[in-house]
Tab-separated table of C-alpha atoms and ligand atoms in Angstrom:
chain	number	residue	atom	x	y	z
A	1	MET	CA	27.997	58.542	-0.741
A	2	ARG	CA	24.113	58.388	-0.757
A	3	ILE	CA	23.053	55.156	-2.192
A	4	SER	CA	20.042	52.506	-3.100
A	5	VAL	CA	20.329	49.142	-3.769
A	6	PHE	CA	17.469	47.791	-5.545
A	7	GLY	CA	17.048	43.577	-4.207
A	8	CYS	CA	17.966	42.603	-0.988
A	9	GLY	CA	18.997	38.850	-1.675
A	10	TYR	CA	22.059	37.057	-1.949
A	11	LEU	CA	23.218	39.786	-3.874
A	12	GLY	CA	21.878	42.848	-3.120
A	13	ALA	CA	21.723	42.511	0.758
A	14	VAL	CA	25.401	42.116	1.136
A	15	HIS	CA	26.036	44.789	-1.291
A	16	ALA	CA	23.895	47.195	0.853
A	17	ALA	CA	25.693	45.900	3.870
A	18	CYS	CA	29.291	46.410	2.574
A	19	MET	CA	28.653	49.846	0.913
A	20	ALA	CA	27.734	50.984	4.275
A	21	LYS	CA	30.780	49.360	5.659
A	22	LEU	CA	32.699	51.144	3.498
A	23	GLY	CA	31.106	54.557	5.296
A	24	HIS	CA	28.454	54.976	2.661
A	25	GLU	CA	24.631	56.117	3.663
A	26	VAL	CA	22.860	53.236	2.084
A	27	VAL	CA	19.215	52.549	1.835
A	28	GLY	CA	18.438	48.646	0.759
A	29	ILE	CA	14.750	48.462	-1.178
A	30	ASP	CA	13.150	44.998	-1.985
A	31	VAL	CA	9.401	44.195	-2.407
A	32	LEU	CA	9.378	41.442	-0.201
A	33	GLU	CA	8.082	42.847	2.983
A	34	GLU	CA	9.170	39.801	5.009
A	35	HIS	CA	12.813	40.234	3.932
A	36	ILE	CA	13.136	43.723	4.647
A	37	ALA	CA	11.775	43.481	8.315
A	38	MET	CA	14.161	40.561	8.875
A	39	LEU	CA	16.977	42.610	7.691
A	40	GLU	CA	15.992	45.927	9.347
A	41	ALA	CA	16.126	43.608	12.145
A	42	GLY	CA	19.683	42.365	11.589
A	43	ARG	CA	18.781	39.088	10.333
A	44	PRO	CA	19.802	37.805	6.910
A	45	PRO	CA	16.510	36.064	5.080
A	46	PHE	CA	19.177	33.494	4.298
A	47	HIS	CA	22.943	31.762	5.522
A	48	GLU	CA	25.994	33.644	4.179
A	49	PRO	CA	29.179	33.518	6.726
A	50	GLY	CA	30.048	36.945	8.138
A	51	LEU	CA	26.960	38.843	6.773
A	52	PRO	CA	25.010	38.850	10.745
A	53	GLU	CA	27.671	40.821	12.002
A	54	LEU	CA	28.271	42.762	9.186
A	55	LEU	CA	24.261	43.964	9.075
A	56	LYS	CA	24.556	44.309	13.128
A	57	GLU	CA	27.884	46.703	12.881
A	58	ALA	CA	26.437	48.906	10.002
A	59	LEU	CA	22.675	49.003	10.903
A	60	SER	CA	24.055	50.134	14.223
A	61	SER	CA	26.317	52.955	12.867
A	62	GLY	CA	22.817	54.300	11.412
A	63	ARG	CA	24.379	54.369	7.891
A	64	LEU	CA	21.918	51.313	6.865
A	65	HIS	CA	18.372	50.943	6.545
A	66	PHE	CA	16.015	48.941	4.309
A	67	THR	CA	12.520	49.583	3.087
A	68	THR	CA	9.623	48.697	0.762
A	69	ASP	CA	9.271	52.089	-0.345
A	70	ALA	CA	11.319	52.496	-3.781
A	71	SER	CA	10.640	56.580	-3.480
A	72	ALA	CA	13.458	56.127	-0.499
A	73	ALA	CA	15.881	56.169	-3.448
A	74	ALA	CA	14.923	60.091	-3.925
A	75	ASP	CA	17.608	60.917	-1.325
A	76	ALA	CA	20.341	58.620	-3.209
A	77	THR	CA	22.792	60.004	-6.119
A	78	VAL	CA	24.110	56.361	-6.991
A	79	HIS	CA	21.312	53.467	-7.498
A	80	PHE	CA	22.711	49.351	-7.508
A	81	ILE	CA	20.326	47.152	-9.550
A	82	CYS	CA	21.082	43.809	-8.059
A	83	VAL	CA	17.506	42.000	-8.435
A	84	GLY	CA	17.233	38.250	-9.636
A	85	THR	CA	17.537	37.090	-13.374
A	86	PRO	CA	15.856	33.825	-12.923
A	87	GLN	CA	15.279	31.463	-15.512
A	88	LYS	CA	11.854	31.663	-17.332
A	89	LYS	CA	9.591	28.871	-16.700
A	90	HIS	CA	9.840	26.899	-19.938
A	91	GLU	CA	12.346	28.864	-21.531
A	92	ASN	CA	15.947	29.067	-21.749
A	93	ALA	CA	16.035	32.698	-21.430
A	94	ALA	CA	16.480	34.960	-18.553
A	95	ASP	CA	13.443	36.185	-17.053
A	96	LEU	CA	14.071	40.282	-17.036
A	97	SER	CA	10.888	40.979	-15.025
A	98	TYR	CA	12.183	42.278	-12.248
A	99	VAL	CA	14.947	44.085	-13.279
A	100	ARG	CA	12.446	46.125	-15.367
A	101	SER	CA	10.172	46.936	-12.594
A	102	ALA	CA	13.343	47.811	-10.561
A	103	VAL	CA	14.419	50.784	-13.146
A	104	GLY	CA	10.320	51.749	-13.417
A	105	SER	CA	10.514	51.935	-9.744
A	106	LEU	CA	13.270	54.105	-9.651
A	107	LEU	CA	12.707	56.206	-12.521
A	108	PRO	CA	10.811	58.763	-10.713
A	109	SER	CA	13.250	59.105	-7.933
A	110	LEU	CA	16.278	59.965	-10.452
A	111	LYS	CA	17.768	63.468	-10.577
A	112	PRO	CA	20.523	65.024	-12.510
A	113	GLY	CA	23.822	63.704	-11.783
A	114	ASP	CA	22.441	60.270	-10.531
A	115	VAL	CA	24.292	56.869	-11.718
A	116	VAL	CA	22.285	54.012	-11.869
A	117	VAL	CA	24.760	51.129	-11.777
A	118	GLY	CA	23.294	47.761	-13.175
A	119	LYS	CA	24.982	44.611	-11.387
A	120	SER	CA	22.247	41.957	-12.016
A	121	THR	CA	23.495	39.325	-14.335
A	122	VAL	CA	21.525	39.892	-17.822
A	123	PRO	CA	21.340	39.068	-21.381
A	124	VAL	CA	23.491	41.348	-23.030
A	125	GLY	CA	21.464	44.225	-24.759
A	126	THR	CA	19.645	44.640	-21.568
A	127	ALA	CA	21.689	47.584	-20.458
A	128	GLU	CA	21.190	49.157	-23.422
A	129	GLU	CA	17.455	48.890	-23.462
A	130	LEU	CA	17.362	49.805	-19.739
A	131	GLN	CA	19.709	53.194	-20.796
A	132	GLU	CA	17.107	54.352	-23.145
A	133	ARG	CA	14.381	54.375	-20.314
A	134	VAL	CA	16.905	56.235	-17.865
A	135	HIS	CA	17.402	58.830	-20.875
A	136	GLU	CA	13.402	58.943	-22.128
A	137	ALA	CA	12.675	59.980	-18.386
A	138	GLN	CA	14.659	63.138	-19.170
A	139	SER	CA	16.092	62.861	-15.819
A	140	GLY	CA	19.680	63.568	-16.217
A	141	ALA	CA	20.686	60.315	-14.995
A	142	GLU	CA	23.183	57.813	-16.861
A	143	LEU	CA	23.197	54.421	-16.514
A	144	ILE	CA	26.607	52.273	-16.041
A	145	TRP	CA	26.985	48.558	-15.725
A	146	ASN	CA	29.388	46.747	-13.334
A	147	PRO	CA	28.789	43.111	-13.082
A	148	GLU	CA	29.099	41.420	-9.800
A	149	PHE	CA	31.177	38.313	-9.351
A	150	LEU	CA	30.761	37.445	-5.909
A	151	ARG	CA	30.570	33.698	-5.093
A	152	GLU	CA	28.115	32.628	-2.168
A	153	GLY	CA	29.884	31.544	1.027
A	154	PHE	CA	32.245	34.204	0.512
A	155	ALA	CA	30.119	37.109	-0.562
A	156	VAL	CA	31.323	39.581	1.884
A	157	LYS	CA	34.875	39.150	1.085
A	158	ASP	CA	34.183	39.183	-2.504
A	159	THR	CA	32.288	42.481	-2.093
A	160	LEU	CA	34.771	44.346	0.029
A	161	THR	CA	37.928	42.911	-1.903
A	162	PRO	CA	36.870	41.813	-5.717
A	163	ASP	CA	39.496	40.588	-7.734
A	164	ARG	CA	38.786	43.197	-10.495
A	165	PHE	CA	36.207	45.514	-11.243
A	166	VAL	CA	34.535	45.849	-14.942
A	167	TYR	CA	32.735	48.679	-15.903
A	168	GLY	CA	30.593	49.363	-19.064
A	169	ALA	CA	29.483	52.731	-20.004
A	170	GLU	CA	28.640	54.757	-23.106
A	171	PRO	CA	31.746	56.600	-24.521
A	172	THR	CA	30.101	59.904	-23.647
A	173	GLU	CA	31.091	62.650	-21.404
A	174	GLN	CA	28.176	61.731	-18.945
A	175	GLY	CA	29.341	58.142	-19.376
A	176	ARG	CA	32.888	58.977	-18.073
A	177	ALA	CA	31.274	61.027	-15.686
A	178	ALA	CA	29.153	58.229	-14.372
A	179	MET	CA	32.158	55.873	-14.016
A	180	ALA	CA	34.381	58.675	-12.109
A	181	VAL	CA	31.255	58.720	-9.400
A	182	LEU	CA	31.553	54.778	-9.279
A	183	ASP	CA	35.333	55.186	-8.713
A	184	GLU	CA	34.232	57.198	-5.223
A	185	VAL	CA	32.131	54.696	-4.137
A	186	TYR	CA	34.840	51.948	-4.500
A	187	ALA	CA	37.326	54.320	-3.399
A	188	LYS	CA	38.908	51.992	-0.835
A	189	ALA	CA	39.394	48.699	-2.958
A	190	LEU	CA	40.518	51.090	-5.913
A	191	SER	CA	43.547	52.715	-3.838
A	192	THR	CA	44.531	49.341	-2.835
A	193	GLY	CA	45.543	48.482	-6.548
A	194	THR	CA	42.220	46.054	-7.245
A	195	PRO	CA	42.779	46.020	-11.055
A	196	LYS	CA	39.549	47.874	-13.183
A	197	ILE	CA	38.387	47.402	-16.818
A	198	GLU	CA	36.523	50.145	-18.381
A	199	ALA	CA	34.657	49.166	-21.123
A	200	ASP	CA	31.443	49.674	-23.208
A	201	LEU	CA	27.978	48.604	-21.970
A	202	ALA	CA	27.919	45.493	-23.982
A	203	THR	CA	31.268	44.071	-23.297
A	204	ALA	CA	30.453	44.646	-19.317
A	205	GLN	CA	27.366	42.530	-20.063
A	206	LEU	CA	29.263	39.485	-21.553
A	207	VAL	CA	31.743	39.650	-19.025
A	208	LYS	CA	29.913	38.408	-16.458
A	209	VAL	CA	28.342	35.197	-18.358
A	210	ALA	CA	31.524	34.821	-20.229
A	211	ALA	CA	33.290	34.108	-16.565
A	212	ASN	CA	30.221	31.664	-15.234
A	213	SER	CA	30.426	29.915	-18.593
A	214	PHE	CA	34.049	28.919	-18.533
A	215	LEU	CA	33.522	28.073	-14.912
A	216	ALA	CA	30.691	25.880	-16.095
A	217	THR	CA	32.841	24.497	-18.778
A	218	LYS	CA	35.820	23.820	-16.773
A	219	ILE	CA	33.599	21.753	-14.477
A	220	SER	CA	32.058	19.713	-16.843
A	221	PHE	CA	35.408	19.062	-18.853
A	222	ILE	CA	36.810	17.730	-15.520
A	223	ASN	CA	33.603	15.403	-15.086
A	224	ALA	CA	34.034	14.248	-18.611
A	225	MET	CA	37.223	13.097	-18.028
A	226	ALA	CA	35.679	11.450	-14.957
A	227	GLU	CA	33.389	9.515	-17.289
A	228	LEU	CA	36.626	8.423	-19.555
A	229	CYS	CA	38.223	7.336	-15.869
A	230	GLU	CA	35.145	5.292	-14.930
A	231	ALA	CA	35.755	3.665	-18.358
A	232	THR	CA	39.151	2.985	-18.088
A	233	GLY	CA	40.095	2.487	-14.293
A	234	ALA	CA	41.675	5.811	-13.941
A	235	ASP	CA	41.542	8.313	-11.005
A	236	VAL	CA	40.014	11.785	-12.025
A	237	THR	CA	41.093	13.335	-8.746
A	238	LEU	CA	44.882	12.655	-9.694
A	239	LEU	CA	44.250	13.838	-13.509
A	240	ALA	CA	43.023	16.989	-12.004
A	241	ASP	CA	46.188	17.442	-9.759
A	242	SER	CA	48.160	16.548	-12.685
A	243	ILE	CA	46.879	18.863	-15.371
A	244	GLY	CA	45.893	21.541	-12.478
A	245	HIS	CA	50.162	21.953	-12.127
A	246	ASP	CA	50.258	23.502	-15.469
A	247	ALA	CA	49.613	26.918	-14.363
A	248	ARG	CA	47.949	27.676	-17.875
A	249	ILE	CA	45.366	25.260	-16.696
A	250	GLY	CA	45.285	25.868	-12.953
A	251	ARG	CA	43.798	23.661	-10.193
A	252	LYS	CA	40.671	25.851	-9.275
A	253	PHE	CA	37.026	24.459	-10.227
A	254	LEU	CA	38.387	21.236	-11.354
A	255	ASN	CA	36.994	19.174	-8.682
A	256	ALA	CA	35.220	16.278	-10.469
A	257	GLY	CA	31.797	15.062	-8.583
A	258	LEU	CA	28.247	15.813	-8.869
A	259	GLY	CA	28.728	18.998	-10.932
A	260	PHE	CA	27.372	22.648	-10.569
A	261	GLY	CA	23.906	23.860	-9.468
A	262	GLY	CA	22.857	27.017	-7.649
A	263	GLY	CA	21.092	30.071	-8.815
A	264	CYS	CA	23.574	31.048	-11.195
A	265	LEU	CA	26.060	28.861	-13.550
A	266	PRO	CA	23.143	26.615	-14.775
A	267	LYS	CA	20.557	29.332	-15.837
A	268	ASP	CA	23.213	31.719	-17.034
A	269	ILE	CA	24.735	29.070	-19.352
A	270	ARG	CA	20.944	28.515	-20.638
A	271	ALA	CA	20.372	32.224	-20.734
A	272	PHE	CA	23.477	32.687	-22.879
A	273	MET	CA	22.998	30.172	-25.338
A	274	ALA	CA	19.460	31.717	-25.740
A	275	ARG	CA	20.592	35.263	-26.157
A	276	ALA	CA	23.167	34.021	-28.620
A	277	GLY	CA	20.339	32.293	-30.653
A	278	GLU	CA	18.439	35.978	-30.816
A	279	LEU	CA	21.328	37.422	-31.798
A	280	GLY	CA	22.007	35.067	-34.752
A	281	VAL	CA	25.079	33.415	-33.410
A	282	ALA	CA	24.085	30.462	-32.118
A	283	ASP	CA	27.096	28.364	-33.393
A	284	ALA	CA	29.127	30.266	-30.942
A	285	LEU	CA	27.946	28.531	-28.079
A	286	THR	CA	26.609	25.029	-28.958
A	287	PHE	CA	29.242	23.764	-26.896
A	288	LEU	CA	27.388	25.142	-23.820
A	289	ARG	CA	24.469	22.578	-24.649
A	290	GLU	CA	27.149	19.757	-24.390
A	291	VAL	CA	28.405	21.297	-20.457
A	292	ASP	CA	25.036	21.362	-19.639
A	293	SER	CA	24.675	17.953	-20.844
A	294	VAL	CA	27.755	16.689	-19.080
A	295	ASN	CA	26.657	18.172	-15.729
A	296	MET	CA	23.327	16.772	-15.746
A	297	ARG	CA	24.408	13.493	-16.599
A	298	ARG	CA	26.472	13.458	-13.227
A	299	ARG	CA	23.150	13.535	-11.375
A	300	VAL	CA	22.148	10.188	-13.392
A	301	ARG	CA	25.158	8.373	-12.957
A	302	MET	CA	25.336	8.904	-9.064
A	303	VAL	CA	21.775	7.444	-8.930
A	304	ASP	CA	22.965	4.617	-10.971
A	305	LEU	CA	26.137	4.225	-8.605
A	306	ALA	CA	23.747	4.274	-5.467
A	307	ARG	CA	22.015	1.330	-7.286
A	308	GLU	CA	25.207	-0.224	-7.847
A	309	VAL	CA	26.052	-0.235	-4.511
A	310	CYS	CA	23.128	-1.308	-2.879
A	311	GLY	CA	23.635	-4.545	-5.179
A	312	GLY	CA	21.280	-3.695	-8.459
A	313	SER	CA	18.386	-2.206	-6.993
A	314	ILE	CA	17.140	0.842	-4.729
A	315	VAL	CA	14.045	-0.074	-4.330
A	316	GLY	CA	12.731	-0.391	-0.349
A	317	ARG	CA	16.693	0.351	0.248
A	318	THR	CA	17.364	2.850	3.045
A	319	ILE	CA	19.843	5.813	1.951
A	320	ALA	CA	21.196	8.545	3.678
A	321	VAL	CA	22.075	12.141	2.075
A	322	LEU	CA	24.312	14.117	3.409
A	323	GLY	CA	24.248	17.538	2.078
A	324	ALA	CA	21.238	19.452	0.482
A	325	ALA	CA	22.564	22.758	-0.218
A	326	PHE	CA	24.102	23.441	-3.926
A	327	LYS	CA	27.567	23.710	-2.277
A	328	PRO	CA	28.983	24.065	1.165
A	329	ASP	CA	28.546	27.079	3.108
A	330	SER	CA	25.108	28.077	1.669
A	331	ASP	CA	21.535	27.515	2.682
A	332	ASP	CA	20.757	27.724	-1.296
A	333	ILE	CA	18.864	25.097	-3.151
A	334	ARG	CA	18.447	26.256	-6.200
A	335	ASP	CA	18.994	23.548	-8.672
A	336	SER	CA	20.924	21.907	-5.921
A	337	PRO	CA	22.594	18.499	-7.360
A	338	ALA	CA	22.508	16.883	-4.107
A	339	LEU	CA	18.711	17.090	-3.540
A	340	SER	CA	18.133	16.249	-7.504
A	341	VAL	CA	19.906	13.344	-6.702
A	342	ALA	CA	18.105	12.697	-3.203
A	343	ALA	CA	14.794	13.312	-5.038
A	344	GLN	CA	15.465	11.140	-8.046
A	345	MET	CA	16.184	7.955	-5.682
A	346	GLN	CA	13.209	8.768	-3.615
A	347	LEU	CA	10.868	8.682	-6.920
A	348	GLN	CA	12.386	5.496	-7.884
A	349	GLY	CA	11.429	3.865	-4.478
A	350	ALA	CA	14.276	4.132	-1.965
A	351	HIS	CA	13.441	5.222	1.662
A	352	VAL	CA	15.903	8.568	1.427
A	353	THR	CA	16.881	10.777	4.496
A	354	VAL	CA	18.417	13.947	4.074
A	355	THR	CA	20.531	16.357	6.446
A	356	ASP	CA	22.037	19.443	5.957
A	357	PRO	CA	23.814	22.297	8.474
A	358	LYS	CA	21.798	25.146	6.723
A	359	ALA	CA	19.378	24.084	3.949
A	360	ILE	CA	16.863	21.767	5.739
A	361	ASP	CA	14.448	24.831	5.921
A	362	ASN	CA	14.572	25.821	2.230
A	363	ALA	CA	14.861	22.149	1.162
A	364	LYS	CA	11.478	21.034	3.167
A	365	LYS	CA	9.808	23.736	1.121
A	366	LYS	CA	10.817	22.167	-2.202
A	367	TRP	CA	10.793	18.730	-1.826
A	368	PRO	CA	8.008	18.205	1.035
A	369	ASP	CA	7.930	14.573	0.275
A	370	LEU	CA	11.639	14.061	1.213
A	371	VAL	CA	12.465	13.135	4.802
A	372	PHE	CA	14.410	15.584	6.706
A	373	VAL	CA	16.889	15.338	9.846
A	374	ASP	CA	18.892	17.411	11.624
A	375	GLY	CA	22.355	15.502	12.631
A	376	VAL	CA	24.255	13.067	10.622
A	377	GLU	CA	23.721	10.474	13.343
A	378	ASP	CA	19.915	10.443	12.735
A	379	ALA	CA	20.553	10.481	8.965
A	380	VAL	CA	22.813	7.397	8.654
A	381	ALA	CA	20.622	5.629	11.398
A	382	GLY	CA	19.990	1.991	9.592
A	383	ALA	CA	21.344	3.167	6.233
A	384	GLU	CA	22.414	0.742	3.572
A	385	ALA	CA	24.451	3.440	1.981
A	386	VAL	CA	25.508	6.935	2.920
A	387	LEU	CA	25.818	9.738	-0.091
A	388	LEU	CA	27.952	12.519	0.385
A	389	LEU	CA	26.305	14.997	-1.956
A	390	THR	CA	27.622	18.398	-0.358
A	391	GLU	CA	31.188	18.981	0.901
A	392	TRP	CA	30.508	20.627	4.312
A	393	PRO	CA	33.726	20.807	6.636
A	394	GLU	CA	31.687	18.954	8.948
A	395	TYR	CA	31.133	15.731	6.913
A	396	LEU	CA	34.962	16.079	5.953
A	397	ALA	CA	35.595	15.844	9.285
A	398	LEU	CA	33.492	12.779	10.297
A	399	ASP	CA	35.087	9.528	11.835
A	400	PRO	CA	34.631	6.946	9.859
A	401	GLU	CA	34.887	4.024	12.662
A	402	GLU	CA	32.497	6.204	14.794
A	403	LEU	CA	30.006	6.212	11.985
A	404	ARG	CA	30.216	2.788	11.188
A	405	GLN	CA	28.473	2.295	14.663
A	406	HIS	CA	25.015	3.731	13.243
A	407	VAL	CA	24.520	2.347	9.563
A	408	ALA	CA	23.170	-1.092	8.785
A	409	ALA	CA	26.141	-1.379	6.182
A	410	PRO	CA	29.062	0.604	5.850
A	411	VAL	CA	29.020	1.879	2.234
A	412	ILE	CA	29.709	5.548	1.516
A	413	VAL	CA	29.539	7.185	-2.006
A	414	ASP	CA	31.544	10.051	-2.325
A	415	GLY	CA	29.949	12.499	-4.793
A	416	ARG	CA	32.011	15.107	-4.245
A	417	ASN	CA	35.572	13.528	-4.173
A	418	ALA	CA	36.305	14.913	-0.885
A	419	LEU	CA	36.876	12.182	1.481
A	420	ASP	CA	39.993	10.388	2.093
A	421	PRO	CA	39.390	6.631	0.247
A	422	VAL	CA	42.447	5.054	1.980
A	423	VAL	CA	41.101	6.207	5.496
A	424	TRP	CA	37.778	5.212	4.832
A	425	ARG	CA	38.267	1.630	3.478
A	426	ALA	CA	40.803	1.411	6.250
A	427	ALA	CA	37.776	1.876	8.666
A	428	GLY	CA	35.792	-0.956	7.047
A	429	TRP	CA	33.646	0.764	4.605
A	430	THR	CA	33.056	0.119	1.127
A	431	TYR	CA	34.267	3.838	-0.621
A	432	ARG	CA	32.980	4.390	-4.141
A	433	ALA	CA	33.204	8.217	-5.799
A	434	LEU	CA	32.653	9.612	-9.522
A	435	GLY	CA	35.581	9.041	-11.688
A	436	ARG	CA	37.315	7.136	-9.169
A	437	PRO	CA	38.254	3.171	-9.122
B	1	LIG	C1	29.282	31.696	-9.248
B	1	LIG	C2	30.678	32.113	-9.402
B	1	LIG	O1	31.635	31.233	-9.002
B	1	LIG	C3	30.645	33.495	-9.054
B	1	LIG	O2	31.895	33.930	-9.567
B	1	LIG	C4	29.514	34.493	-9.567
B	1	LIG	O3	29.605	35.804	-9.091
B	1	LIG	C5	28.205	33.876	-9.445
B	1	LIG	O4	28.230	32.495	-9.863
B	1	LIG	C6	27.107	34.634	-9.516
B	1	LIG	O5	26.825	34.348	-11.344
B	1	LIG	O6	26.488	35.446	-9.170
B	1	LIG	P1	28.340	30.431	-7.157
B	1	LIG	O7	26.995	30.105	-7.617
B	1	LIG	O8	28.213	31.344	-5.408
B	1	LIG	O9	29.220	31.674	-8.126
B	1	LIG	O10	29.199	29.035	-6.878
B	1	LIG	P2	30.462	28.430	-7.055
B	1	LIG	O11	31.227	28.509	-6.009
B	1	LIG	O12	30.682	29.004	-8.672
B	1	LIG	O13	30.056	26.819	-7.473
B	1	LIG	C7	28.903	26.588	-8.442
B	1	LIG	C8	29.071	25.228	-8.452
B	1	LIG	O14	29.787	24.353	-9.142
B	1	LIG	C9	28.385	24.193	-7.043
B	1	LIG	O15	27.298	23.307	-7.153
B	1	LIG	C10	29.783	23.537	-6.756
B	1	LIG	O16	29.711	22.511	-5.929
B	1	LIG	C11	30.186	23.265	-8.145
B	1	LIG	N1	31.594	23.170	-8.400
B	1	LIG	C12	32.515	24.110	-8.292
B	1	LIG	C13	32.405	21.925	-8.792
B	1	LIG	O17	31.318	21.115	-9.219
B	1	LIG	N2	33.500	21.506	-9.108
B	1	LIG	C14	34.539	22.854	-8.769
B	1	LIG	O18	35.676	22.607	-8.984
B	1	LIG	C15	34.001	23.749	-8.344
């Protein structure tokens, strides 16, 4: 099939490359010239495992191209909208300007039989507004909604073999025909039995924010338990293991620690609350305000813990931070809990040195006042406390005996409950963590 993908960020670039891998003819379109030039040269403008190889393969097959020219979509029949919907400045609501502008630039290219597929995370009601524009343009095209559930770090796998497909369409012949076209696009994954749910537009839009809200709630639940553990001397990791064995609860997304960040969970729960307010059902989502508060409190608690291990004050103390990305296997620093803690400690007078395997360049742009170094050894040199704030595998593999040789004081604070306290204590370290004695 001939496919255009509007937006070549984390979602769109991966989607475009994966669609080409499936055998489709794909053009990726974005307004950022620099990113398009990099993608066209086979270099992703962000870190995503497996993407460079996939891009190279797809580009050399001749089935994948990138351009800033929106009219290139005229050759395609299926058009994916993959642009970002960040949080608005000074507001909880989502900024829909990129989605509206992408659809606006696509309208002149639409023709009868074309299908516009919304993948961006949007407030419920957005698809209906965009559908109206598609219909008003008398193009004969139809819009459907097909939310994306990919996780950064696993984006290629999640796109090629998703755990489910959700389609949302109007209950008309055109809507059904559009869903059938999407079946052709995803024929390979569907043929292996991937579950598919056909729904209305509103449900399909809600599914995405509901899923992210549930995940955020699960993380904040365990972090609230961590607060209880801190007050009672209990161990939140044992608690999570224990309740996680109940199949109704499950152990996934019950890792207590510094909480969630990134370009999705935080802004999605806020945009969801804002939308519920507009719909007159704000009460239904007031619990998400608490989810947000528990999450943000973890960052404050981490700075307090750093102060505690430094003997009551961090002023003038040398602190090493391992991790800047919002999670491992990503160079994304949007709303990164690690950077938020590092910056807060710096503002409160500590000398903070941050390292990360992939995110330093991005982090430097956002927090130019922080000191960034490349390797762990340099980061911890002379440190009076080491804070593990993003659980990169290389940090989990650190040898505590060896690391001890480089620090001024062997004190480690595990912000992700990812290290083995027994091993670190046996190597002479003072080990502290959130929600653990
Ligand atoms: C999230 C969802 O997991 C995806 O399903 C969704 O498609 C995506 O948002 C999106 O909306 O596009 P992502 O932002 O890549 O994916 O990251 P997650 O793996 O969900 O992690 C989010 C944050 O939660 C990270 O900061 C992570 O460190 C934290 N986390 C995760 C915890 O603190 N504890 C856990 O147990 C799990």
